[in-house]
mmCIF file of C-alpha atoms and ligand atoms in Angstrom:
data_model
loop_
_atom_site.group_PDB
_atom_site.id
_atom_site.type_symbol
_atom_site.label_atom_id
_atom_site.label_comp_id
_atom_site.label_asym_id
_atom_site.label_seq_id
_atom_site.Cartn_x
_atom_site.Cartn_y
_atom_site.Cartn_z
ATOM 1 C CA UNK A 14 0.000 0.000 0.000
ATOM 2 C CA UNK A 15 1.284 3.446 -0.917
ATOM 3 C CA UNK A 16 0.149 6.541 0.925
ATOM 4 C CA UNK A 17 0.762 9.899 -0.713
ATOM 5 C CA UNK A 18 0.540 12.640 1.901
ATOM 6 C CA UNK A 19 -2.100 15.194 0.894
ATOM 7 C CA UNK A 20 -2.052 18.932 1.637
ATOM 8 C CA UNK A 21 -4.574 18.249 4.408
ATOM 9 C CA UNK A 22 -2.299 15.711 6.129
ATOM 10 C CA UNK A 23 0.165 16.471 8.909
ATOM 11 C CA UNK A 24 3.043 14.582 10.464
ATOM 12 C CA UNK A 25 3.046 14.799 14.251
ATOM 13 C CA UNK A 26 6.485 14.107 15.740
ATOM 14 C CA UNK A 27 6.060 13.379 19.422
ATOM 15 C CA UNK A 28 8.723 14.237 22.038
ATOM 16 C CA UNK A 29 11.858 13.299 20.113
ATOM 17 C CA UNK A 30 14.023 14.772 22.877
ATOM 18 C CA UNK A 31 17.362 13.939 24.465
ATOM 19 C CA UNK A 32 15.883 12.688 27.735
ATOM 20 C CA UNK A 33 13.905 10.029 25.864
ATOM 21 C CA UNK A 34 16.951 8.785 23.971
ATOM 22 C CA UNK A 35 19.692 6.446 25.218
ATOM 23 C CA UNK A 36 21.815 8.359 27.753
ATOM 24 C CA UNK A 37 18.832 10.516 28.737
ATOM 25 C CA UNK A 38 16.958 10.633 32.038
ATOM 26 C CA UNK A 39 14.012 8.570 30.784
ATOM 27 C CA UNK A 40 15.637 6.685 27.960
ATOM 28 C CA UNK A 41 13.375 4.791 25.585
ATOM 29 C CA UNK A 42 15.256 1.764 24.200
ATOM 30 C CA UNK A 43 16.458 2.594 20.655
ATOM 31 C CA UNK A 44 14.714 5.962 20.879
ATOM 32 C CA UNK A 45 17.463 7.622 18.846
ATOM 33 C CA UNK A 46 17.293 5.026 16.083
ATOM 34 C CA UNK A 47 14.112 6.464 14.610
ATOM 35 C CA UNK A 48 15.654 9.890 13.980
ATOM 36 C CA UNK A 49 16.890 9.304 10.383
ATOM 37 C CA UNK A 50 13.550 7.756 9.460
ATOM 38 C CA UNK A 51 11.597 10.640 10.994
ATOM 39 C CA UNK A 52 13.730 13.101 9.017
ATOM 40 C CA UNK A 53 12.928 11.249 5.780
ATOM 41 C CA UNK A 54 9.231 11.023 6.601
ATOM 42 C CA UNK A 55 9.110 14.740 7.356
ATOM 43 C CA UNK A 56 10.305 15.508 3.835
ATOM 44 C CA UNK A 57 7.152 13.861 2.496
ATOM 45 C CA UNK A 58 4.864 16.199 4.462
ATOM 46 C CA UNK A 59 4.124 19.830 3.821
ATOM 47 C CA UNK A 60 2.852 20.154 7.402
ATOM 48 C CA UNK A 61 4.965 18.936 10.314
ATOM 49 C CA UNK A 62 4.292 19.603 13.989
ATOM 50 C CA UNK A 63 6.759 18.746 16.747
ATOM 51 C CA UNK A 64 5.769 18.284 20.365
ATOM 52 C CA UNK A 65 8.121 18.908 23.258
ATOM 53 C CA UNK A 66 7.624 17.505 26.756
ATOM 54 C CA UNK A 67 8.350 20.576 28.886
ATOM 55 C CA UNK A 68 8.128 20.222 32.645
ATOM 56 C CA UNK A 69 8.885 22.721 35.416
ATOM 57 C CA UNK A 70 11.114 21.590 38.267
ATOM 58 C CA UNK A 71 9.082 19.777 40.934
ATOM 59 C CA UNK A 72 6.576 18.510 38.339
ATOM 60 C CA UNK A 73 3.824 16.224 39.641
ATOM 61 C CA UNK A 74 5.019 13.359 37.389
ATOM 62 C CA UNK A 75 8.482 13.260 38.956
ATOM 63 C CA UNK A 76 9.032 10.618 41.659
ATOM 64 C CA UNK A 77 11.374 13.147 43.269
ATOM 65 C CA UNK A 78 8.347 15.369 43.960
ATOM 66 C CA UNK A 79 6.765 12.665 46.131
ATOM 67 C CA UNK A 80 9.077 11.658 48.981
ATOM 68 C CA UNK A 81 9.169 7.913 49.584
ATOM 69 C CA UNK A 82 8.249 6.975 46.003
ATOM 70 C CA UNK A 83 10.321 5.483 43.209
ATOM 71 C CA UNK A 84 10.248 6.076 39.457
ATOM 72 C CA UNK A 85 7.799 3.822 37.569
ATOM 73 C CA UNK A 86 5.533 3.417 40.605
ATOM 74 C CA UNK A 87 2.020 4.869 40.369
ATOM 75 C CA UNK A 88 0.187 7.215 42.706
ATOM 76 C CA UNK A 89 -3.324 8.647 42.810
ATOM 77 C CA UNK A 90 -3.600 12.358 42.049
ATOM 78 C CA UNK A 91 -6.581 14.678 41.503
ATOM 79 C CA UNK A 92 -7.091 13.551 37.878
ATOM 80 C CA UNK A 93 -6.516 9.811 38.401
ATOM 81 C CA UNK A 94 -3.544 7.465 38.401
ATOM 82 C CA UNK A 95 -0.170 9.008 37.648
ATOM 83 C CA UNK A 96 2.899 6.961 36.720
ATOM 84 C CA UNK A 97 5.968 8.471 38.358
ATOM 85 C CA UNK A 98 9.061 9.123 36.279
ATOM 86 C CA UNK A 99 12.639 10.150 36.803
ATOM 87 C CA UNK A 100 13.027 13.938 36.473
ATOM 88 C CA UNK A 101 12.989 14.502 32.709
ATOM 89 C CA UNK A 102 12.531 17.216 30.089
ATOM 90 C CA UNK A 103 12.949 20.009 32.611
ATOM 91 C CA UNK A 104 12.313 23.361 30.906
ATOM 92 C CA UNK A 105 15.457 24.874 29.482
ATOM 93 C CA UNK A 106 17.758 21.923 30.218
ATOM 94 C CA UNK A 107 19.711 19.951 27.578
ATOM 95 C CA UNK A 108 17.543 16.897 28.298
ATOM 96 C CA UNK A 109 14.516 18.822 27.070
ATOM 97 C CA UNK A 110 16.202 19.777 23.790
ATOM 98 C CA UNK A 111 15.312 17.954 20.614
ATOM 99 C CA UNK A 112 17.597 15.083 19.685
ATOM 100 C CA UNK A 113 20.336 16.865 17.737
ATOM 101 C CA UNK A 114 20.020 14.646 14.650
ATOM 102 C CA UNK A 115 16.549 15.953 13.904
ATOM 103 C CA UNK A 116 16.533 18.007 10.768
ATOM 104 C CA UNK A 117 13.040 19.296 9.997
ATOM 105 C CA UNK A 118 13.505 22.991 9.205
ATOM 106 C CA UNK A 119 10.029 23.318 7.691
ATOM 107 C CA UNK A 120 8.218 22.212 10.874
ATOM 108 C CA UNK A 121 5.689 25.009 11.427
ATOM 109 C CA UNK A 122 4.719 24.433 15.044
ATOM 110 C CA UNK A 123 6.475 23.293 18.190
ATOM 111 C CA UNK A 124 3.852 22.478 20.768
ATOM 112 C CA UNK A 125 5.028 22.315 24.354
ATOM 113 C CA UNK A 126 3.087 20.276 26.875
ATOM 114 C CA UNK A 127 3.257 19.259 30.511
ATOM 115 C CA UNK A 128 4.303 22.763 31.540
ATOM 116 C CA UNK A 129 1.882 23.023 34.460
ATOM 117 C CA UNK A 130 3.335 21.719 37.695
ATOM 118 C CA UNK A 131 0.102 20.094 38.868
ATOM 119 C CA UNK A 132 -0.963 18.265 35.661
ATOM 120 C CA UNK A 133 0.930 15.886 33.417
ATOM 121 C CA UNK A 134 0.181 15.836 29.690
ATOM 122 C CA UNK A 135 0.972 12.742 27.686
ATOM 123 C CA UNK A 136 -1.394 13.767 24.933
ATOM 124 C CA UNK A 137 -0.674 16.530 22.454
ATOM 125 C CA UNK A 138 -4.379 17.431 22.574
ATOM 126 C CA UNK A 139 -5.532 17.288 26.195
ATOM 127 C CA UNK A 140 -3.713 17.440 29.485
ATOM 128 C CA UNK A 141 -4.105 14.417 31.745
ATOM 129 C CA UNK A 142 -7.223 15.820 33.428
ATOM 130 C CA UNK A 143 -8.749 14.960 29.994
ATOM 131 C CA UNK A 144 -10.290 18.432 29.965
ATOM 132 C CA UNK A 145 -7.634 21.126 29.536
ATOM 133 C CA UNK A 146 -6.942 21.591 25.819
ATOM 134 C CA UNK A 147 -3.457 22.305 24.498
ATOM 135 C CA UNK A 148 -4.868 24.226 21.522
ATOM 136 C CA UNK A 149 -3.674 21.705 18.945
ATOM 137 C CA UNK A 150 -7.142 20.649 17.763
ATOM 138 C CA UNK A 151 -8.088 24.258 17.045
ATOM 139 C CA UNK A 152 -4.783 24.865 15.277
ATOM 140 C CA UNK A 153 -5.301 21.848 13.027
ATOM 141 C CA UNK A 154 -8.909 22.765 12.244
ATOM 142 C CA UNK A 155 -8.070 26.364 11.511
ATOM 143 C CA UNK A 156 -5.359 25.226 9.125
ATOM 144 C CA UNK A 157 -7.658 22.688 7.435
ATOM 145 C CA UNK A 158 -5.584 19.683 8.509
ATOM 146 C CA UNK A 159 -7.637 16.524 8.795
ATOM 147 C CA UNK A 160 -5.454 13.453 8.769
ATOM 148 C CA UNK A 161 -2.548 12.861 11.146
ATOM 149 C CA UNK A 162 0.406 10.513 10.989
ATOM 150 C CA UNK A 163 2.138 10.064 14.332
ATOM 151 C CA UNK A 164 5.708 9.085 15.079
ATOM 152 C CA UNK A 165 8.227 9.727 17.867
ATOM 153 C CA UNK A 166 8.392 8.771 21.549
ATOM 154 C CA UNK A 167 7.097 7.013 23.396
ATOM 155 C CA UNK A 168 4.696 4.643 21.628
ATOM 156 C CA UNK A 169 3.083 3.449 24.866
ATOM 157 C CA UNK A 170 2.622 6.898 26.436
ATOM 158 C CA UNK A 171 2.627 10.140 24.514
ATOM 159 C CA UNK A 172 2.110 8.647 21.047
ATOM 160 C CA UNK A 173 -0.681 6.469 22.411
ATOM 161 C CA UNK A 174 -2.636 9.233 24.115
ATOM 162 C CA UNK A 175 -2.078 11.723 21.315
ATOM 163 C CA UNK A 176 -3.468 9.267 18.762
ATOM 164 C CA UNK A 177 -6.494 8.485 20.912
ATOM 165 C CA UNK A 178 -7.330 12.086 21.767
ATOM 166 C CA UNK A 179 -6.737 13.100 18.153
ATOM 167 C CA UNK A 180 -9.201 10.460 17.016
ATOM 168 C CA UNK A 181 -11.787 11.544 19.574
ATOM 169 C CA UNK A 182 -11.323 15.139 18.386
ATOM 170 C CA UNK A 183 -12.263 14.017 14.866
ATOM 171 C CA UNK A 184 -8.893 13.606 13.147
ATOM 172 C CA UNK A 185 -8.046 10.432 11.270
ATOM 173 C CA UNK A 186 -4.945 9.170 13.072
ATOM 174 C CA UNK A 187 -2.371 6.606 11.976
ATOM 175 C CA UNK A 188 0.711 5.583 13.934
ATOM 176 C CA UNK A 189 3.833 4.981 11.862
ATOM 177 C CA UNK A 190 4.823 1.818 13.659
ATOM 178 C CA UNK A 191 8.499 1.638 12.760
ATOM 179 C CA UNK A 192 9.049 5.352 13.448
ATOM 180 C CA UNK A 193 8.222 5.035 17.137
ATOM 181 C CA UNK A 194 9.605 3.103 20.133
ATOM 182 C CA UNK A 195 8.068 2.101 23.482
ATOM 183 C CA UNK A 196 9.203 2.761 27.056
ATOM 184 C CA UNK A 197 8.101 -0.802 27.727
ATOM 185 C CA UNK A 198 6.741 -0.896 31.265
ATOM 186 C CA UNK A 199 5.139 -4.266 32.059
ATOM 187 C CA UNK A 200 2.201 -4.767 29.655
ATOM 188 C CA UNK A 201 2.331 -1.236 28.290
ATOM 189 C CA UNK A 202 3.124 -2.195 24.694
ATOM 190 C CA UNK A 203 0.316 -4.768 24.478
ATOM 191 C CA UNK A 204 -2.158 -2.453 26.239
ATOM 192 C CA UNK A 205 -1.329 0.272 23.749
ATOM 193 C CA UNK A 206 -1.863 -1.958 20.714
ATOM 194 C CA UNK A 207 -5.287 -2.918 22.076
ATOM 195 C CA UNK A 208 -6.291 0.608 23.087
ATOM 196 C CA UNK A 209 -5.367 1.969 19.656
ATOM 197 C CA UNK A 210 -7.170 -0.830 17.826
ATOM 198 C CA UNK A 211 -10.271 -0.147 19.924
ATOM 199 C CA UNK A 212 -10.284 3.481 18.749
ATOM 200 C CA UNK A 213 -9.671 2.391 15.146
ATOM 201 C CA UNK A 214 -6.255 4.085 15.069
ATOM 202 C CA UNK A 215 -4.389 2.493 12.175
ATOM 203 C CA UNK A 216 -0.810 1.276 12.236
ATOM 204 C CA UNK A 217 1.134 1.919 9.045
ATOM 205 C CA UNK A 218 4.747 1.327 8.050
ATOM 206 C CA UNK A 219 7.073 4.096 6.963
ATOM 207 C CA UNK A 220 7.704 2.245 3.686
ATOM 208 C CA UNK A 221 4.132 2.935 2.583
ATOM 209 C CA UNK A 222 4.694 6.676 3.021
ATOM 210 C CA UNK A 223 8.177 6.754 1.521
ATOM 211 C CA UNK A 224 7.352 4.720 -1.578
ATOM 212 C CA UNK A 225 5.185 7.152 -3.549
HETATM 213 C C1 VGL B 9 6.494 10.631 27.985
HETATM 214 C C2 VGL B 9 6.601 9.663 30.060
HETATM 215 C C3 VGL B 9 6.675 10.899 30.638
HETATM 216 C C4 VGL B 9 6.412 10.444 26.509
HETATM 217 C C5 VGL B 9 6.548 11.891 28.561
HETATM 218 O O1 VGL B 9 6.810 11.351 25.764
HETATM 219 O O2 VGL B 9 5.937 9.363 26.083
HETATM 220 N N1 VGL B 9 6.512 9.529 28.735
HETATM 221 N N2 VGL B 9 6.642 12.003 29.887
HETATM 222 ZN ZN1 ZN B 10 6.980 13.884 30.758
#
């Protein structure tokens, strides 16, 4: 199958930042390996949007903000269950910078998320209270963008929730399976596959987008 990106399609590159790559604070296995592929995919799209996980110090998602807890444990917070992480993507630090191999000069929007201390935001559309919008849906609608292809990090967190919220907001979402990698907490990869299938989010391969 060949997919030719249309002028109403956008590539959404999720959180391709140093802290999510090997050597980073919350390294996703092989996270850096998708960078050349993402660069090539981006050339096929007129519209590219990058997201950037962007937390203040003392963010609610950091285990260090909750004495007595460890990274990867979960706690209950006002908006539900929160997985705790090592401190990562702290605003203005090198870990929050984009992976230096990314070369997408025509990307029109960099959307920062997770910048409120009291709410995490996996999704590029809604913060984790599932209510507070980031503004992305309005941006896409105003620009006439209808179909989204998602890549980046991490498959089982920010890619997952962005694809689901994007679908609920009325955008046709596909995940480019080989241009993403998972954190891989117990069961998280399998849960994500099921959750995306349930919302009719498609999985496509980069080859189908690069062929045409
Ligand atoms: C992410 C965990 C914490 C992600 C962000 O980008 O998938 N995961 N913050
Ligand atoms: Zn984060």
